[in-house]
Tab-separated table of C-alpha atoms in Angstrom:
chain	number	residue	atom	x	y	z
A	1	UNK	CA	-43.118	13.671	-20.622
A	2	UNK	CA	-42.732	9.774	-19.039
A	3	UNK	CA	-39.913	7.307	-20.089
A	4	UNK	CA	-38.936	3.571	-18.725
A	5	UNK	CA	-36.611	1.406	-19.315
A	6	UNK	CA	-34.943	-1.879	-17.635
A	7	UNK	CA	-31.948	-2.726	-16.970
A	8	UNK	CA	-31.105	-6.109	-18.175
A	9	UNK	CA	-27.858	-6.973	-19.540
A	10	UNK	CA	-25.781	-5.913	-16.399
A	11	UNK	CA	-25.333	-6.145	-13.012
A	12	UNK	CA	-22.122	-4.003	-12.113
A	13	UNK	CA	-22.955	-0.340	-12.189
A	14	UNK	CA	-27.082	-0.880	-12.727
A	15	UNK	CA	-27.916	1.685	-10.427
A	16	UNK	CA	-25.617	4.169	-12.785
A	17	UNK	CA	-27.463	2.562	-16.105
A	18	UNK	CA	-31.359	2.896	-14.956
A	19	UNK	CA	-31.173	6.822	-14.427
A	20	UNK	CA	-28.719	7.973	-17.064
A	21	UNK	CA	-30.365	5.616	-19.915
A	22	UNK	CA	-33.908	6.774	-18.910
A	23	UNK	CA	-32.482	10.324	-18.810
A	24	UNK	CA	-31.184	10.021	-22.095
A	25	UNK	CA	-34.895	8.901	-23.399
A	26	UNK	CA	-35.977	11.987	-22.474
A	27	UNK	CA	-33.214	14.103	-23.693
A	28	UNK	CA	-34.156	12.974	-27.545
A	29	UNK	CA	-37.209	14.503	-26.284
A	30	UNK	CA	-35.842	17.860	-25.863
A	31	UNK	CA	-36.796	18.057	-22.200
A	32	UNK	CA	-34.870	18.463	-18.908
A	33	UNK	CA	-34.928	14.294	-17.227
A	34	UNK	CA	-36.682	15.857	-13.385
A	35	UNK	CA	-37.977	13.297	-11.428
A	36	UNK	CA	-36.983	9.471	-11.093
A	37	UNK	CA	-38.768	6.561	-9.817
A	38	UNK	CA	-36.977	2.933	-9.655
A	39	UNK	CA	-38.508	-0.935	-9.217
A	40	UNK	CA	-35.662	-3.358	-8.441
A	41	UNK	CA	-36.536	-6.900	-8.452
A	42	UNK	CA	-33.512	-8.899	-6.885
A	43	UNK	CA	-32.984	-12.660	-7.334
A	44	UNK	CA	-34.262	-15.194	-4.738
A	45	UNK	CA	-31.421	-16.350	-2.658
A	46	UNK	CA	-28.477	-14.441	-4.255
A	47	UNK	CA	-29.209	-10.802	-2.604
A	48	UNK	CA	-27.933	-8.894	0.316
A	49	UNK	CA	-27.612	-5.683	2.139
A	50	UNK	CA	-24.623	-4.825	0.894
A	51	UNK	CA	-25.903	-5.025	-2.895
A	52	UNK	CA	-29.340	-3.122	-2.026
A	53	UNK	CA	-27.226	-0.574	-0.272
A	54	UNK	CA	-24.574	-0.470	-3.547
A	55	UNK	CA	-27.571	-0.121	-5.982
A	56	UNK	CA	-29.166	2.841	-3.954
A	57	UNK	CA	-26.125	4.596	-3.648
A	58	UNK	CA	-25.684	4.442	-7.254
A	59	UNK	CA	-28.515	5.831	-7.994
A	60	UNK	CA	-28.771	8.520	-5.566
A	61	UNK	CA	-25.367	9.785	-6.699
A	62	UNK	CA	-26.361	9.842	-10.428
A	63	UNK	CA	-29.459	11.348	-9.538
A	64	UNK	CA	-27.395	13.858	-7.463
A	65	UNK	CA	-25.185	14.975	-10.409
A	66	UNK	CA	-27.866	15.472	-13.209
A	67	UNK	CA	-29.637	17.236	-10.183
A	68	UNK	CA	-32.793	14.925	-10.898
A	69	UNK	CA	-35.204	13.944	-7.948
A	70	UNK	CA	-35.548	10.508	-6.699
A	71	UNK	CA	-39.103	10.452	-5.524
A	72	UNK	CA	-40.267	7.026	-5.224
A	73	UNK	CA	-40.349	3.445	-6.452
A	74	UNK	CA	-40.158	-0.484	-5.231
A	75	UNK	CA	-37.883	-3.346	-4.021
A	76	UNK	CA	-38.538	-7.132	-3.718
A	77	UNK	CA	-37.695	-10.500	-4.101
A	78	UNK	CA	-38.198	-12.153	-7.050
A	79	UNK	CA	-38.720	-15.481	-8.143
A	80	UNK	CA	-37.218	-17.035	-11.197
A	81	UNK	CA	-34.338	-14.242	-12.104
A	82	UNK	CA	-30.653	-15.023	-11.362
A	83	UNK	CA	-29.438	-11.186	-11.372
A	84	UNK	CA	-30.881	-7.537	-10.375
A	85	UNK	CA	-33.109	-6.178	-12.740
A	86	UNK	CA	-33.444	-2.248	-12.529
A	87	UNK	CA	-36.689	-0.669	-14.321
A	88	UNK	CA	-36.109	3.202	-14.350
A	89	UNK	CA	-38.791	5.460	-14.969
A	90	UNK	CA	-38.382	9.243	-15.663
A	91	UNK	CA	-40.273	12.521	-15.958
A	92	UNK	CA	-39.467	15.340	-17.175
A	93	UNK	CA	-40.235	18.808	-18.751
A	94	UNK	CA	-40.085	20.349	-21.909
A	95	UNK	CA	-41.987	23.604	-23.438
A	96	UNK	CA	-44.510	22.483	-26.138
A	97	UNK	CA	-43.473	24.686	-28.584
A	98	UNK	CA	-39.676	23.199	-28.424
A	99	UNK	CA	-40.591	19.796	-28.210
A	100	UNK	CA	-38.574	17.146	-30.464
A	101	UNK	CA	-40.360	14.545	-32.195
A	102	UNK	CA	-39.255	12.796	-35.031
A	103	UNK	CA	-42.445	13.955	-37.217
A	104	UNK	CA	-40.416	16.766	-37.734
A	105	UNK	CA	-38.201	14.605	-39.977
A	106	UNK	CA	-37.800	16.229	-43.910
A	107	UNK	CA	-36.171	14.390	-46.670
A	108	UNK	CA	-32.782	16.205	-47.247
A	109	UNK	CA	-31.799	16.846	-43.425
A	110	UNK	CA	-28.475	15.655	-42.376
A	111	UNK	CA	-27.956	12.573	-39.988
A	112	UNK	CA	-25.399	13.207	-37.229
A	113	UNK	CA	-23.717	10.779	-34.768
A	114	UNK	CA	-21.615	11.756	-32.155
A	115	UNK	CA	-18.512	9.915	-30.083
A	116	UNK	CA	-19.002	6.995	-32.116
A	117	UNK	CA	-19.544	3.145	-30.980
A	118	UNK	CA	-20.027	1.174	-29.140
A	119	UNK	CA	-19.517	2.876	-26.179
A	120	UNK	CA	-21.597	0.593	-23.926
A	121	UNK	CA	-20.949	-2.393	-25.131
A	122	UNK	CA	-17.105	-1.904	-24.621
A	123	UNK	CA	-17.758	-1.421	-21.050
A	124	UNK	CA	-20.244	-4.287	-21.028
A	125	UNK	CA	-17.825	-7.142	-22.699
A	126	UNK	CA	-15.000	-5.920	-20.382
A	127	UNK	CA	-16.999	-5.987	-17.127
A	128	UNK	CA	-18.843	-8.652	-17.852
A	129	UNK	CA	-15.665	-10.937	-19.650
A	130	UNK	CA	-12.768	-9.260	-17.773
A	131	UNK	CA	-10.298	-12.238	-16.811
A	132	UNK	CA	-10.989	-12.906	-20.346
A	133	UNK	CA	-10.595	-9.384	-22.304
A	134	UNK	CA	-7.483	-8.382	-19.908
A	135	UNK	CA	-5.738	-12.193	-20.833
A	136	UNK	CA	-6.200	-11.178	-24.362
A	137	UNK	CA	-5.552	-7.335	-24.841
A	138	UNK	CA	-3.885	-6.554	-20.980
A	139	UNK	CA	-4.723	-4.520	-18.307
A	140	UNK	CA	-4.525	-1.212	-19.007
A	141	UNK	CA	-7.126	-2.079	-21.939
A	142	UNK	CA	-9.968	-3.900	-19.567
A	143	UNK	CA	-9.504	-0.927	-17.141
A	144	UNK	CA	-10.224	1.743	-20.003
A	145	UNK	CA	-12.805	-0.588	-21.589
A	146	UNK	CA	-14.404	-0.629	-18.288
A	147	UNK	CA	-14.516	2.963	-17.809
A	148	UNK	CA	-16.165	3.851	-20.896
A	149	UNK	CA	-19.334	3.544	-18.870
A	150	UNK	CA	-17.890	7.000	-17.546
A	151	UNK	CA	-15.625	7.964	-20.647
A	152	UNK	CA	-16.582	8.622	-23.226
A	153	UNK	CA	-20.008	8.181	-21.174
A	154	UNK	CA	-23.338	7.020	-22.070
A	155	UNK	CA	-25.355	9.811	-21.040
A	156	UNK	CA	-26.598	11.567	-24.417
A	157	UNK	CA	-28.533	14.575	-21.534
A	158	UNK	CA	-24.998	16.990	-22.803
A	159	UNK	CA	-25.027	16.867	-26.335
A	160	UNK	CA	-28.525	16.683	-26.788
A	161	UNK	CA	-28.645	20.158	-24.495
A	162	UNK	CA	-25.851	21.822	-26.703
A	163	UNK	CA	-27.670	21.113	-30.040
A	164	UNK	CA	-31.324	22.338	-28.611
A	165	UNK	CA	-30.213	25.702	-27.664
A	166	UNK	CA	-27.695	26.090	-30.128
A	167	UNK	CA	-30.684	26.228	-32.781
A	168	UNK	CA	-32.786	27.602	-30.712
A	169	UNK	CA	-30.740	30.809	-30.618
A	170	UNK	CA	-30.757	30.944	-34.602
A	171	UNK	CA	-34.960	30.444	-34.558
A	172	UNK	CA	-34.358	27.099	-35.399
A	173	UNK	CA	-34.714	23.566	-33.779
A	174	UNK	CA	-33.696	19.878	-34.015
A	175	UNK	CA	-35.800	17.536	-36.451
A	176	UNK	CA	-35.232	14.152	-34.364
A	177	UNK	CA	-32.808	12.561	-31.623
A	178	UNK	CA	-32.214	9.395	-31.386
A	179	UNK	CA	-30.114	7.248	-28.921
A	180	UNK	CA	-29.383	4.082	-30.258
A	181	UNK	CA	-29.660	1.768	-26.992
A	182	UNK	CA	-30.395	-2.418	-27.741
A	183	UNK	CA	-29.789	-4.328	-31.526
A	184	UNK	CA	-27.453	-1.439	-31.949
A	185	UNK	CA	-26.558	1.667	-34.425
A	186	UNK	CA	-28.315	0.017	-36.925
A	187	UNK	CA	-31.425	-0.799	-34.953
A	188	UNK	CA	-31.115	2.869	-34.254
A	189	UNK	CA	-31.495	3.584	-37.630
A	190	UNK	CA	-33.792	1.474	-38.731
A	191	UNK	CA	-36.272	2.626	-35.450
A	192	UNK	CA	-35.675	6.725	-36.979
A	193	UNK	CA	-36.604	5.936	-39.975
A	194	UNK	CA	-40.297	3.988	-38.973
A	195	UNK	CA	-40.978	6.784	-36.259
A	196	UNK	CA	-40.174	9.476	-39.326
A	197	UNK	CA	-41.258	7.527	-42.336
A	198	UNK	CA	-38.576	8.417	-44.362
A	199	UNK	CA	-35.714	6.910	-45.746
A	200	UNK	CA	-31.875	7.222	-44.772
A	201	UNK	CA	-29.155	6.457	-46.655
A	202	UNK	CA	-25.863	6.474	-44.380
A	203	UNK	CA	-22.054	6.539	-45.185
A	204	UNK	CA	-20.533	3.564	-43.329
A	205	UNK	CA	-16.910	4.876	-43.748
A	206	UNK	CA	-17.959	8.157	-41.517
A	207	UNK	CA	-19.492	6.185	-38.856
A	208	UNK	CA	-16.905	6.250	-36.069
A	209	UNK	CA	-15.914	2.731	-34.357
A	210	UNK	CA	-13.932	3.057	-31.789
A	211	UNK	CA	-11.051	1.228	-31.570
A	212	UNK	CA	-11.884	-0.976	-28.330
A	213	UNK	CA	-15.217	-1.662	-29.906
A	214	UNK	CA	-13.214	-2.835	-32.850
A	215	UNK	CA	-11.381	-4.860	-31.258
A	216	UNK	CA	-13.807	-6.599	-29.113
A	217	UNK	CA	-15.978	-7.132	-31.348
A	218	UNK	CA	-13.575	-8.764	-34.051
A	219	UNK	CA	-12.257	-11.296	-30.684
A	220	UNK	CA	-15.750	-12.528	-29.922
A	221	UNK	CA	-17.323	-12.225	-33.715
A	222	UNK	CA	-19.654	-9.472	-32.806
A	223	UNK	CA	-20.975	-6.996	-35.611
A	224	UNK	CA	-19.893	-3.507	-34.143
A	225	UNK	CA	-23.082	-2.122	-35.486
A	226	UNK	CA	-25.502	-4.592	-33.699
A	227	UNK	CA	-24.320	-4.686	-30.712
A	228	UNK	CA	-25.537	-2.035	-27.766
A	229	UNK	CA	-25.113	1.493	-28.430
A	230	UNK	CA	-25.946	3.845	-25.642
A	231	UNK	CA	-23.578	6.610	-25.545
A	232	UNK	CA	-23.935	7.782	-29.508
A	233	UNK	CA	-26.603	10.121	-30.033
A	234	UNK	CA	-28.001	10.407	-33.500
A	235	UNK	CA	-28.876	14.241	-34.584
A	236	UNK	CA	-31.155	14.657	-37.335
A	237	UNK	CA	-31.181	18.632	-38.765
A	238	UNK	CA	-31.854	20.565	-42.056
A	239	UNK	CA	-28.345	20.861	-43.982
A	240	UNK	CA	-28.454	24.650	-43.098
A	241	UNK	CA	-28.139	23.907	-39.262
A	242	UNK	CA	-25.791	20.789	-39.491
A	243	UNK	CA	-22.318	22.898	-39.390
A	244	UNK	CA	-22.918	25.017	-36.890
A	245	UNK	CA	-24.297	21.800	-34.383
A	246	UNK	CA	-21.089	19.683	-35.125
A	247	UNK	CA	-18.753	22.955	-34.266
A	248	UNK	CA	-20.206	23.330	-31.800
A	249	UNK	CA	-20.483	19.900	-30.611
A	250	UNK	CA	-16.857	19.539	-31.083
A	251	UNK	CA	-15.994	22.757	-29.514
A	252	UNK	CA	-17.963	21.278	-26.080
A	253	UNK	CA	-15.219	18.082	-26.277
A	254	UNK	CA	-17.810	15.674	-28.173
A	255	UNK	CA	-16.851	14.229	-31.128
A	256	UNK	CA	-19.775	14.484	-33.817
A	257	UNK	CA	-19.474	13.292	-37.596
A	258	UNK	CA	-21.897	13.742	-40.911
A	259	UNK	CA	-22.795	10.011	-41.435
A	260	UNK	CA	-25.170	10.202	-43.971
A	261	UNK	CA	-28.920	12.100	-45.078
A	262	UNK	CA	-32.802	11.575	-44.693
A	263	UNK	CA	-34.207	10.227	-48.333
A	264	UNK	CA	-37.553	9.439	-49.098
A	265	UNK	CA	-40.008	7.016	-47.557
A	266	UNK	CA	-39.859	3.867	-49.381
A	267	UNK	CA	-36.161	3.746	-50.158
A	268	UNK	CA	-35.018	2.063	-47.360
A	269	UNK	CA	-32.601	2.207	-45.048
A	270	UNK	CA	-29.354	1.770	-46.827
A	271	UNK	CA	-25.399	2.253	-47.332
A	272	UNK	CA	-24.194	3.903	-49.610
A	273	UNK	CA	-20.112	3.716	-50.852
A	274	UNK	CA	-19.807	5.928	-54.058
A	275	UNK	CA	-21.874	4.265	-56.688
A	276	UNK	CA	-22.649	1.210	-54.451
A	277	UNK	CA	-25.788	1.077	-52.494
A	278	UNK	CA	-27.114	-1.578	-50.304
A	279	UNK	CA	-29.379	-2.330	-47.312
A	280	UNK	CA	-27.868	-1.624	-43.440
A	281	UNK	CA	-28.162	-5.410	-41.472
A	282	UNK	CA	-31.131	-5.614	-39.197
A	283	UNK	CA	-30.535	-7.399	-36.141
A	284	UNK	CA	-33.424	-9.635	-34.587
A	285	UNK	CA	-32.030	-9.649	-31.700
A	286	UNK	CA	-28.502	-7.473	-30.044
A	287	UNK	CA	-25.435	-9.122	-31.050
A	288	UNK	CA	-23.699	-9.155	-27.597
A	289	UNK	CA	-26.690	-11.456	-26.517
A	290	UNK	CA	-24.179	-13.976	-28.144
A	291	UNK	CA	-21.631	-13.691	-25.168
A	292	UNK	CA	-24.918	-14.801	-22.935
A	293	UNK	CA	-25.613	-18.093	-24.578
A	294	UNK	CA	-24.422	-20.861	-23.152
């Protein structure tokens, strides 16, 4: 299978961000991320060797530790950008027969999220706003917020592994991944539930928000679950599979919750809080996008 993805929204770390988010495409695939190819268009007048050199190195390391080929790709000069822009593409392998695809979708499987969010977007806003996060919250808090590039990680390639040959050792398999990546968790959501044509309904009080994402998100007015997401991976699976994925999950050091169920097509995607039932925010457009308008 093929994947690509640019890098927009950064410039510290892109190297890192092109191969592990277009690894992470296709681990919701199932498959194995092999081979990498990169385009890097740098802005006209604002580039050097030292950031060309930076941005390789990055990505050779990366490519290095997933033990993923770099085999190819493009640099120039661009006209009309003021920042790097990194467009990944990845291949990779999977067997046919254990293929993911969100097809596979039945109403009554169990929705799964695990470490919670919003993993990049904490590392974003402090990288991108740090004089101004580490005024407000210190620095021990920017440093950490920084790091969750790292920990708790936005590579999904782990977790996504786990649950594929957990099931696949009990004759069973995963009915959809999903890594919610730009406009959010809920954008996540709402993009599972077109690609399956069902229905989810989803318990907002089990969705974990990490505290730095609270908090950042509360100081610049940012809806935790529409801003960037990469790092959660969403885990759909029939309710027989579901405890044995989070154990196990958990046992590997990720933190996985139940967040809610598949329902049938034409019900939406909704919340649901006891009796109370109402439709999950769709965001036109990510909510850290705000922090980039002047």
């Amino acid at each position: 299978m093929a994947k690509t993805d640019p890098i927009t929204f950064v410039t510290d770390e892109i190297g890192f961000y092109a191969v592990t988010i277009n690894a992470n495409d296709i681990a919701c695939t199932g498959g194995l991320p092999k081979w990498f190819l990169v385009t890097l268009l740098l802005p006209e007048g604002q580039s050097n060797d030292q950031m060309v050199e930076s941005i390789f190195q990055q990505i050779a390391n990366v490519c290095r530790d997933m033990n993923i080929g770099w085999v190819g790709g493009h640099t120039e000069i661009t006209y009309g950008i003021d920042r790097p822009i990194v467009i990944g593409q990845m291949l990779g392998e999977v067997e046919r027969d254990k293929l993911v695809r969100p097809t596979h979708v039945q109403i009554g499987d169990l929705v799964l999220l695990t470490k919670g969010i919003a993993i990049e977007a904490v590392s974003i806003i402090a990288r991108e706003r740090t004089e101004e996060v580490e005024q407000k919250f210190g620095t021990d808090f920017v440093k950490r917020a920084q790091n969750f590039l790292h920990d708790p990680g936005i590579s999904v390639l782990k977790e996504a592994q786990i649950a594929v040959q957990v099931l696949a050792s009990q004759a069973s398999r995963v009915h959809a991944f999903h890594d919610p990546t730009e406009g959010g968790l809920a954008m996540g959501f709402y993009e599972l539930a077109r690609a399956s044509l069902v229905g989810l309904e989803i318990l907002p009080e089990r969705i974990p928000i990490l505290p730095e994402a609270r908090a950042l998100c509360d100081y610049f007015h940012l809806d935790p679950m529409g801003v960037i997401a990469s790092g959660a991976l969403i885990i759909v699976v029939a309710p027989v599979d579901a405890d044995v994925i989070v154990q196990s999950l958990r046992n590997a050091g990720i933190a996985t919750e139940i967040v809610g169920e598949v329902t049938p097509p034409g019900s939406g995607v909704m919340f649901r809080k006891g009796d109370q039932v109402w439709p999950m925010p769709n965001f036109e457009r990510d909510e850290l996008t705000k922090l980039f308008v002047s």
